[in-house]
């Protein structure tokens, strides 16, 4: 992947997000498993997370985030010609969540599909959408990162249940001009040798939904936290460094870094290694925990709406997830 030298610049025209109403605090989790607010706060920085209602699906929260982003961009669903949803918790294995969203927002002529890249899903979607727009085939793309992780969490496993939450974030990407902001450079990667350290073993063709697999709790997310932590720091630091160089930026010319929101200790370690001051790193994980593909999308929308990103600012998005997958994207807003 290289710096974006395409003729059609791709700009972010709007952002949006949606968080389910129900809040689950660390104190609530103390009643479910042997944990404490102190442990969760000290080791992760998370204080609370949002949980979908039983009848609220990934496509529902995706649709609300999408409507929010469309309004922010000042365009209608009918204007969208491409929808990509990054998720590991689709409503159904097939059809894709993007198909439900297409119908819900009335984007009748949009091509719609999901991608599975775990926490990096939103950034993979951004890379795909910008390539498809800069090729000249599509004009207005809606990219979404959305998860109902509460549906794949074992609420008896303290190693994982304290870390994750539900939510959705979206962005509208559009063909820009010489006078608009643009995606400057991208750096993405995958390491398929580490599939076992973070996965959901059941529910796919290798381990179908059968009574014995459910009994063994194979339908839940499983993680080797320490291993994931190590890889997360290295991959995010290396990809962020590479994209900063490709885009011709440096610590001074970057206004804001929006990292994946998994653990404050991971974020602090990256900031330290990149020598970027903490005030330039956007953090909201204390409110939402790790929402996987939604995390960077929600954080981007919050930073945007809080006025932390202004026209002309250079920002870096960086994420990491199961796969392993990682991505960093440099944007001139
Ligand atoms: N409450 C209290 N104690 C706990 C809890 C809990 N919820 N969970 C684990 N412990 C205990 C462990 O049993 C262990 O006890 P022991 O020392 O008696 O054996 C102790 O706390 C330390 O546990 P570790 O797992 O070694 O702690 P660590 O410093 O590695 O922190 C954590 C754990 C927070 C999970 C960290 O490893 C981490 O954040 N890893 C990365 C996770 C992550 O980012 N995942 C998502 C990646 S992105 C995606 O695609 C989803």
CSV table of C-alpha atoms and ligand atoms in Angstrom, one decimal:
chain,number,residue,atom,x,y,z
A,1,UNK,CA,0.0,0.0,0.0
A,2,UNK,CA,1.2,3.4,-0.8
A,3,UNK,CA,0.5,7.1,-0.5
A,4,UNK,CA,-2.7,8.0,-2.3
A,5,UNK,CA,-1.7,9.3,-5.7
A,6,UNK,CA,-5.1,8.7,-7.4
A,7,UNK,CA,-6.7,11.4,-9.4
A,8,UNK,CA,-10.0,11.5,-7.5
A,9,UNK,CA,-9.4,12.6,-3.8
A,10,UNK,CA,-11.6,10.9,-1.3
A,11,UNK,CA,-12.9,13.1,1.5
A,12,UNK,CA,-14.9,12.3,4.7
A,13,UNK,CA,-18.2,14.2,4.3
A,14,UNK,CA,-19.8,13.2,7.6
A,15,UNK,CA,-19.6,11.0,10.6
A,16,UNK,CA,-22.2,9.5,13.0
A,17,UNK,CA,-22.5,7.0,15.8
A,18,UNK,CA,-25.1,5.2,17.9
A,19,UNK,CA,-24.7,3.7,21.4
A,20,UNK,CA,-27.4,1.5,22.9
A,21,UNK,CA,-29.2,3.0,25.9
A,22,UNK,CA,-28.4,0.4,28.5
A,23,UNK,CA,-25.3,1.1,30.5
A,24,UNK,CA,-23.4,-1.7,32.3
A,25,UNK,CA,-20.9,-0.4,34.9
A,26,UNK,CA,-17.9,-2.1,36.4
A,27,UNK,CA,-20.0,-2.4,39.6
A,28,UNK,CA,-22.7,-4.3,37.7
A,29,UNK,CA,-20.0,-6.7,36.6
A,30,UNK,CA,-18.9,-7.2,40.2
A,31,UNK,CA,-22.2,-8.9,40.7
A,32,UNK,CA,-21.7,-11.3,37.7
A,33,UNK,CA,-18.0,-12.4,38.1
A,34,UNK,CA,-15.2,-12.3,40.6
A,35,UNK,CA,-13.8,-8.9,39.6
A,36,UNK,CA,-13.7,-5.3,40.9
A,37,UNK,CA,-14.0,-1.8,39.6
A,38,UNK,CA,-10.4,-1.2,40.8
A,39,UNK,CA,-9.0,-4.1,38.7
A,40,UNK,CA,-10.9,-3.2,35.6
A,41,UNK,CA,-10.1,0.5,35.9
A,42,UNK,CA,-6.4,-0.1,36.6
A,43,UNK,CA,-5.8,-2.7,34.0
A,44,UNK,CA,-7.9,-1.4,31.2
A,45,UNK,CA,-9.2,2.1,31.9
A,46,UNK,CA,-12.8,1.0,31.2
A,47,UNK,CA,-15.5,2.2,33.6
A,48,UNK,CA,-18.7,1.2,31.8
A,49,UNK,CA,-20.0,-0.1,28.5
A,50,UNK,CA,-23.3,-0.1,26.5
A,51,UNK,CA,-25.3,-3.3,25.9
A,52,UNK,CA,-28.0,-3.7,23.2
A,53,UNK,CA,-31.5,-4.6,24.1
A,54,UNK,CA,-32.4,-8.3,23.2
A,55,UNK,CA,-34.3,-7.2,20.2
A,56,UNK,CA,-31.7,-4.6,19.1
A,57,UNK,CA,-29.5,-6.1,16.4
A,58,UNK,CA,-26.3,-5.0,14.7
A,59,UNK,CA,-28.2,-3.8,11.7
A,60,UNK,CA,-30.5,-1.7,13.9
A,61,UNK,CA,-27.6,0.1,15.6
A,62,UNK,CA,-25.8,0.3,12.2
A,63,UNK,CA,-28.8,2.0,10.7
A,64,UNK,CA,-29.0,4.6,13.5
A,65,UNK,CA,-25.3,5.4,13.2
A,66,UNK,CA,-25.7,5.6,9.4
A,67,UNK,CA,-28.7,8.0,9.6
A,68,UNK,CA,-26.6,10.1,11.9
A,69,UNK,CA,-23.7,10.2,9.5
A,70,UNK,CA,-25.9,10.9,6.5
A,71,UNK,CA,-27.5,13.9,8.3
A,72,UNK,CA,-24.0,15.1,9.2
A,73,UNK,CA,-22.9,14.8,5.6
A,74,UNK,CA,-26.1,16.5,4.4
A,75,UNK,CA,-27.1,13.7,2.0
A,76,UNK,CA,-29.8,11.1,1.8
A,77,UNK,CA,-29.7,7.3,1.8
A,78,UNK,CA,-30.7,7.3,-1.9
A,79,UNK,CA,-27.5,9.2,-2.7
A,80,UNK,CA,-25.3,6.4,-1.4
A,81,UNK,CA,-24.0,3.9,-4.0
A,82,UNK,CA,-21.7,1.8,-1.8
A,83,UNK,CA,-22.2,0.4,1.8
A,84,UNK,CA,-19.6,-1.6,3.6
A,85,UNK,CA,-20.2,-2.8,7.2
A,86,UNK,CA,-17.2,-4.1,9.2
A,87,UNK,CA,-18.5,-6.5,11.9
A,88,UNK,CA,-17.8,-9.9,13.6
A,89,UNK,CA,-21.4,-9.9,15.0
A,90,UNK,CA,-23.6,-9.7,11.9
A,91,UNK,CA,-27.4,-10.2,12.4
A,92,UNK,CA,-27.1,-13.4,10.3
A,93,UNK,CA,-24.2,-15.2,8.7
A,94,UNK,CA,-26.0,-14.4,5.4
A,95,UNK,CA,-27.3,-12.1,4.1
A,96,UNK,CA,-24.8,-9.5,5.2
A,97,UNK,CA,-25.7,-6.8,7.7
A,98,UNK,CA,-25.1,-4.2,5.0
A,99,UNK,CA,-28.1,-5.6,3.1
A,100,UNK,CA,-30.4,-4.9,6.0
A,101,UNK,CA,-28.9,-1.4,6.3
A,102,UNK,CA,-29.3,-0.7,2.5
A,103,UNK,CA,-33.0,-1.5,2.9
A,104,UNK,CA,-33.4,0.5,6.1
A,105,UNK,CA,-31.9,3.7,4.7
A,106,UNK,CA,-33.4,3.4,1.2
A,107,UNK,CA,-30.1,3.2,-0.6
A,108,UNK,CA,-31.8,1.3,-3.4
A,109,UNK,CA,-28.9,1.5,-5.9
A,110,UNK,CA,-26.1,0.8,-3.4
A,111,UNK,CA,-23.8,-2.1,-3.6
A,112,UNK,CA,-23.8,-3.5,-0.1
A,113,UNK,CA,-21.6,-6.1,1.7
A,114,UNK,CA,-19.9,-6.9,5.0
A,115,UNK,CA,-16.2,-7.5,5.7
A,116,UNK,CA,-14.8,-9.5,8.6
A,117,UNK,CA,-11.6,-7.9,10.0
A,118,UNK,CA,-12.5,-7.8,13.7
A,119,UNK,CA,-11.5,-4.5,15.4
A,120,UNK,CA,-9.9,-3.3,12.2
A,121,UNK,CA,-13.1,-3.7,10.2
A,122,UNK,CA,-14.0,0.0,10.0
A,123,UNK,CA,-10.5,0.9,8.7
A,124,UNK,CA,-10.4,-2.0,6.2
A,125,UNK,CA,-13.8,-0.7,5.0
A,126,UNK,CA,-12.4,2.8,4.7
A,127,UNK,CA,-9.5,1.5,2.6
A,128,UNK,CA,-11.8,-0.4,0.3
A,129,UNK,CA,-14.3,2.4,-0.1
A,130,UNK,CA,-11.6,5.0,-0.9
A,131,UNK,CA,-10.1,2.7,-3.5
A,132,UNK,CA,-13.5,2.2,-5.1
A,133,UNK,CA,-14.3,5.9,-5.1
A,134,UNK,CA,-10.9,7.0,-6.3
A,135,UNK,CA,-11.2,4.6,-9.2
A,136,UNK,CA,-14.2,6.6,-10.3
A,137,UNK,CA,-16.8,3.8,-10.1
A,138,UNK,CA,-18.6,5.0,-6.9
A,139,UNK,CA,-19.3,8.5,-5.6
A,140,UNK,CA,-20.8,8.3,-2.1
A,141,UNK,CA,-19.9,5.4,0.2
A,142,UNK,CA,-21.3,4.7,3.7
A,143,UNK,CA,-18.8,2.8,5.8
A,144,UNK,CA,-19.9,1.4,9.2
A,145,UNK,CA,-18.2,-0.4,12.1
A,146,UNK,CA,-20.8,-2.1,14.3
A,147,UNK,CA,-20.9,-4.8,16.9
A,148,UNK,CA,-23.3,-6.5,19.3
A,149,UNK,CA,-20.5,-8.2,21.1
A,150,UNK,CA,-22.7,-8.9,24.1
A,151,UNK,CA,-24.1,-11.7,21.9
A,152,UNK,CA,-20.7,-13.5,21.8
A,153,UNK,CA,-19.5,-12.8,25.3
A,154,UNK,CA,-19.4,-15.5,28.0
A,155,UNK,CA,-20.8,-13.5,30.9
A,156,UNK,CA,-19.1,-16.1,33.3
A,157,UNK,CA,-15.6,-15.4,32.0
A,158,UNK,CA,-14.0,-12.5,33.8
A,159,UNK,CA,-11.0,-12.6,31.4
A,160,UNK,CA,-13.2,-11.3,28.6
A,161,UNK,CA,-16.6,-10.1,29.8
A,162,UNK,CA,-15.2,-6.9,31.5
A,163,UNK,CA,-13.5,-5.7,28.3
A,164,UNK,CA,-16.2,-5.4,25.6
A,165,UNK,CA,-19.4,-3.5,24.7
A,166,UNK,CA,-21.9,-2.8,21.9
A,167,UNK,CA,-22.1,0.2,19.6
A,168,UNK,CA,-21.9,1.5,16.0
A,169,UNK,CA,-20.1,4.2,14.1
A,170,UNK,CA,-20.3,5.4,10.5
A,171,UNK,CA,-18.8,7.7,8.0
A,172,UNK,CA,-19.7,9.0,4.6
A,173,UNK,CA,-16.8,9.0,2.1
A,174,UNK,CA,-17.3,11.0,-1.0
A,175,UNK,CA,-15.4,11.9,-4.2
A,176,UNK,CA,-13.8,15.2,-3.4
A,177,UNK,CA,-12.0,17.9,-5.3
A,178,UNK,CA,-8.7,19.8,-5.1
A,179,UNK,CA,-10.3,22.0,-2.4
A,180,UNK,CA,-11.5,19.3,-0.1
A,181,UNK,CA,-9.8,17.3,2.6
A,182,UNK,CA,-8.6,13.8,1.6
A,183,UNK,CA,-7.3,10.4,2.7
A,184,UNK,CA,-3.6,10.9,2.4
A,185,UNK,CA,-2.1,7.4,2.9
A,186,UNK,CA,-3.0,4.0,4.2
A,187,UNK,CA,-1.0,1.1,5.8
A,188,UNK,CA,-2.8,-2.2,6.3
A,189,UNK,CA,-1.7,-5.7,7.2
A,190,UNK,CA,-2.6,-9.2,8.3
A,191,UNK,CA,-0.8,-12.0,10.1
A,192,UNK,CA,-2.7,-15.2,9.8
A,193,UNK,CA,-0.2,-17.2,11.9
A,194,UNK,CA,-1.9,-15.9,15.1
A,195,UNK,CA,-5.5,-16.9,14.6
A,196,UNK,CA,-5.7,-18.8,17.8
A,197,UNK,CA,-4.9,-16.0,20.3
A,198,UNK,CA,-8.2,-14.2,19.7
A,199,UNK,CA,-11.2,-15.8,18.1
A,200,UNK,CA,-14.8,-17.1,18.2
A,201,UNK,CA,-14.3,-20.8,17.6
A,202,UNK,CA,-17.9,-21.9,17.1
A,203,UNK,CA,-20.7,-20.9,14.7
A,204,UNK,CA,-18.7,-21.2,11.5
A,205,UNK,CA,-18.4,-24.3,9.2
A,206,UNK,CA,-15.4,-25.7,11.3
A,207,UNK,CA,-17.5,-25.8,14.4
A,208,UNK,CA,-21.2,-25.5,13.6
A,209,UNK,CA,-23.9,-24.6,16.1
A,210,UNK,CA,-24.6,-28.0,17.7
A,211,UNK,CA,-25.7,-28.7,21.3
A,212,UNK,CA,-22.3,-30.1,22.3
A,213,UNK,CA,-20.4,-27.0,21.0
A,214,UNK,CA,-22.7,-24.7,22.8
A,215,UNK,CA,-22.4,-26.8,25.9
A,216,UNK,CA,-18.6,-26.3,25.6
A,217,UNK,CA,-19.2,-22.5,25.2
A,218,UNK,CA,-17.4,-22.5,21.8
A,219,UNK,CA,-19.8,-19.9,20.5
A,220,UNK,CA,-18.1,-17.3,22.7
A,221,UNK,CA,-15.2,-15.0,22.2
A,222,UNK,CA,-11.9,-16.5,23.5
A,223,UNK,CA,-8.7,-14.5,24.0
A,224,UNK,CA,-5.1,-14.8,25.3
A,225,UNK,CA,-4.9,-11.3,26.7
A,226,UNK,CA,-1.2,-11.0,27.2
A,227,UNK,CA,-0.3,-12.2,23.7
A,228,UNK,CA,-2.9,-9.9,22.1
A,229,UNK,CA,-1.6,-7.0,24.1
A,230,UNK,CA,2.0,-7.5,22.9
A,231,UNK,CA,0.9,-7.8,19.2
A,232,UNK,CA,-1.5,-4.9,19.5
A,233,UNK,CA,1.2,-2.5,20.7
A,234,UNK,CA,3.7,-3.5,18.0
A,235,UNK,CA,1.3,-3.6,15.1
A,236,UNK,CA,-0.3,-0.3,15.9
A,237,UNK,CA,3.0,1.5,16.5
A,238,UNK,CA,4.5,0.1,13.3
A,239,UNK,CA,1.6,0.9,11.1
A,240,UNK,CA,1.1,4.3,12.5
A,241,UNK,CA,4.8,5.1,12.0
A,242,UNK,CA,4.6,3.9,8.4
A,243,UNK,CA,1.5,5.8,7.5
A,244,UNK,CA,2.9,9.0,9.1
A,245,UNK,CA,6.0,8.7,7.0
A,246,UNK,CA,4.1,7.9,3.8
A,247,UNK,CA,1.8,10.9,4.3
A,248,UNK,CA,4.9,13.2,4.9
A,249,UNK,CA,3.7,14.1,8.5
A,250,UNK,CA,5.4,14.3,11.8
A,251,UNK,CA,4.4,14.5,15.5
A,252,UNK,CA,4.0,18.3,15.2
A,253,UNK,CA,1.9,18.3,12.1
A,254,UNK,CA,-0.6,15.7,13.4
A,255,UNK,CA,-3.6,17.3,15.2
A,256,UNK,CA,-5.1,14.1,16.6
A,257,UNK,CA,-4.6,10.3,16.7
A,258,UNK,CA,-7.8,8.2,17.0
A,259,UNK,CA,-6.7,4.7,18.1
A,260,UNK,CA,-8.6,1.5,18.6
A,261,UNK,CA,-10.2,1.7,22.0
A,262,UNK,CA,-9.2,-1.6,23.7
A,263,UNK,CA,-7.1,-0.8,26.7
A,264,UNK,CA,-5.7,2.5,28.0
A,265,UNK,CA,-2.4,0.8,28.7
A,266,UNK,CA,-2.1,-0.2,25.0
A,267,UNK,CA,-3.0,3.4,23.9
A,268,UNK,CA,-0.4,4.9,26.4
A,269,UNK,CA,2.3,2.5,25.2
A,270,UNK,CA,1.7,3.5,21.5
A,271,UNK,CA,1.6,7.3,22.3
A,272,UNK,CA,4.9,6.8,24.2
A,273,UNK,CA,6.6,4.9,21.3
A,274,UNK,CA,5.3,7.4,18.7
A,275,UNK,CA,6.4,10.3,21.0
A,276,UNK,CA,3.0,11.9,20.5
A,277,UNK,CA,1.7,13.8,23.6
A,278,UNK,CA,-1.3,12.3,25.3
A,279,UNK,CA,-3.5,15.3,24.7
A,280,UNK,CA,-3.3,14.5,20.9
A,281,UNK,CA,-4.7,11.0,21.5
A,282,UNK,CA,-8.5,10.6,21.5
A,283,UNK,CA,-9.8,8.3,24.2
A,284,UNK,CA,-13.4,7.3,25.0
A,285,UNK,CA,-12.9,3.7,26.1
A,286,UNK,CA,-13.8,4.5,29.7
A,287,UNK,CA,-17.4,5.0,28.5
A,288,UNK,CA,-17.8,2.2,26.0
A,289,UNK,CA,-15.1,-0.5,26.5
A,290,UNK,CA,-13.8,-2.3,23.4
A,291,UNK,CA,-16.6,-2.2,20.7
A,292,UNK,CA,-14.3,-3.9,18.1
A,293,UNK,CA,-15.1,-2.7,14.6
A,294,UNK,CA,-17.2,0.2,16.0
A,295,UNK,CA,-14.5,1.6,18.3
A,296,UNK,CA,-12.5,3.8,15.9
A,297,UNK,CA,-15.7,4.8,14.1
A,298,UNK,CA,-17.4,6.0,17.3
A,299,UNK,CA,-14.3,7.7,18.5
A,300,UNK,CA,-13.9,9.5,15.2
A,301,UNK,CA,-17.5,10.8,15.3
A,302,UNK,CA,-17.1,11.9,18.9
A,303,UNK,CA,-13.8,13.7,18.2
A,304,UNK,CA,-15.4,15.4,15.2
A,305,UNK,CA,-18.6,16.5,17.0
A,306,UNK,CA,-16.5,17.8,20.0
A,307,UNK,CA,-14.7,20.1,17.6
A,308,UNK,CA,-11.4,18.3,18.0
A,309,UNK,CA,-11.0,17.9,14.3
A,310,UNK,CA,-11.3,20.9,12.0
A,311,UNK,CA,-11.0,21.4,8.3
A,312,UNK,CA,-7.4,21.1,7.2
A,313,UNK,CA,-6.3,19.1,10.3
A,314,UNK,CA,-4.1,16.1,9.8
A,315,UNK,CA,-5.4,13.1,11.8
A,316,UNK,CA,-4.3,9.4,12.1
A,317,UNK,CA,-6.7,6.5,12.6
A,318,UNK,CA,-5.0,3.3,13.8
A,319,UNK,CA,-6.5,0.0,14.8
A,320,UNK,CA,-5.8,-3.6,15.5
A,321,UNK,CA,-7.9,-6.8,15.8
A,322,UNK,CA,-8.3,-10.6,15.6
A,323,UNK,CA,-6.8,-12.2,12.5
A,324,UNK,CA,-4.4,-10.6,13.3
A,325,UNK,CA,-5.3,-7.5,11.4
A,326,UNK,CA,-4.1,-3.9,11.6
A,327,UNK,CA,-4.5,-0.6,9.8
A,328,UNK,CA,-3.4,3.0,10.0
A,329,UNK,CA,-4.9,5.8,7.8
A,330,UNK,CA,-3.7,9.4,7.5
A,331,UNK,CA,-6.4,11.9,6.7
A,332,UNK,CA,-6.3,15.6,5.9
A,333,UNK,CA,-9.8,16.6,7.1
B,1,LIG,N1,-11.0,-9.2,37.4
B,1,LIG,C1,-10.0,-9.5,38.4
B,1,LIG,N2,-9.0,-10.2,38.1
B,1,LIG,C2,-8.8,-10.7,36.8
B,1,LIG,C3,-9.7,-10.4,35.8
B,1,LIG,C4,-10.8,-9.6,36.1
B,1,LIG,N3,-11.8,-9.3,35.2
B,1,LIG,N4,-9.3,-11.0,34.7
B,1,LIG,C5,-8.1,-11.6,34.9
B,1,LIG,N5,-7.8,-11.4,36.3
B,1,LIG,C6,-6.7,-11.9,37.0
B,1,LIG,C7,-6.0,-13.1,36.3
B,1,LIG,O1,-6.6,-14.3,36.7
B,1,LIG,C8,-4.6,-13.0,36.9
B,1,LIG,O2,-4.6,-13.5,38.2
B,1,LIG,P1,-3.3,-14.3,38.7
B,1,LIG,O3,-2.1,-13.4,38.6
B,1,LIG,O4,-3.7,-14.8,40.0
B,1,LIG,O5,-3.1,-15.5,37.7
B,1,LIG,C9,-4.4,-11.5,37.0
B,1,LIG,O6,-5.7,-10.9,37.0
B,1,LIG,C10,-3.6,-10.9,35.9
B,1,LIG,O7,-4.2,-11.3,34.6
B,1,LIG,P2,-3.5,-11.1,33.2
B,1,LIG,O8,-4.4,-11.6,32.2
B,1,LIG,O9,-2.1,-11.6,33.3
B,1,LIG,O10,-3.4,-9.5,33.2
B,1,LIG,P3,-2.9,-8.6,32.0
B,1,LIG,O11,-2.0,-7.6,32.6
B,1,LIG,O12,-2.5,-9.3,30.8
B,1,LIG,O13,-4.2,-7.7,31.7
B,1,LIG,C11,-5.9,-7.7,30.0
B,1,LIG,C12,-5.3,-8.5,31.1
B,1,LIG,C13,-6.5,-6.4,30.5
B,1,LIG,C14,-7.0,-8.5,29.3
B,1,LIG,C15,-4.8,-7.3,29.0
B,1,LIG,O14,-4.0,-8.5,28.7
B,1,LIG,C16,-5.3,-6.8,27.7
B,1,LIG,O15,-5.8,-5.7,27.6
B,1,LIG,N6,-5.0,-7.5,26.6
B,1,LIG,C17,-5.4,-7.0,25.3
B,1,LIG,C18,-6.9,-7.3,25.1
B,1,LIG,C19,-7.4,-6.7,23.8
B,1,LIG,O16,-7.0,-5.6,23.5
B,1,LIG,N7,-8.3,-7.4,23.2
B,1,LIG,C20,-8.9,-7.0,22.1
B,1,LIG,C21,-8.1,-6.9,20.9
B,1,LIG,S1,-8.9,-6.2,19.6
B,1,LIG,C22,-10.1,-7.3,19.0
B,1,LIG,O17,-10.0,-7.7,17.9
B,1,LIG,C23,-11.2,-7.7,19.8
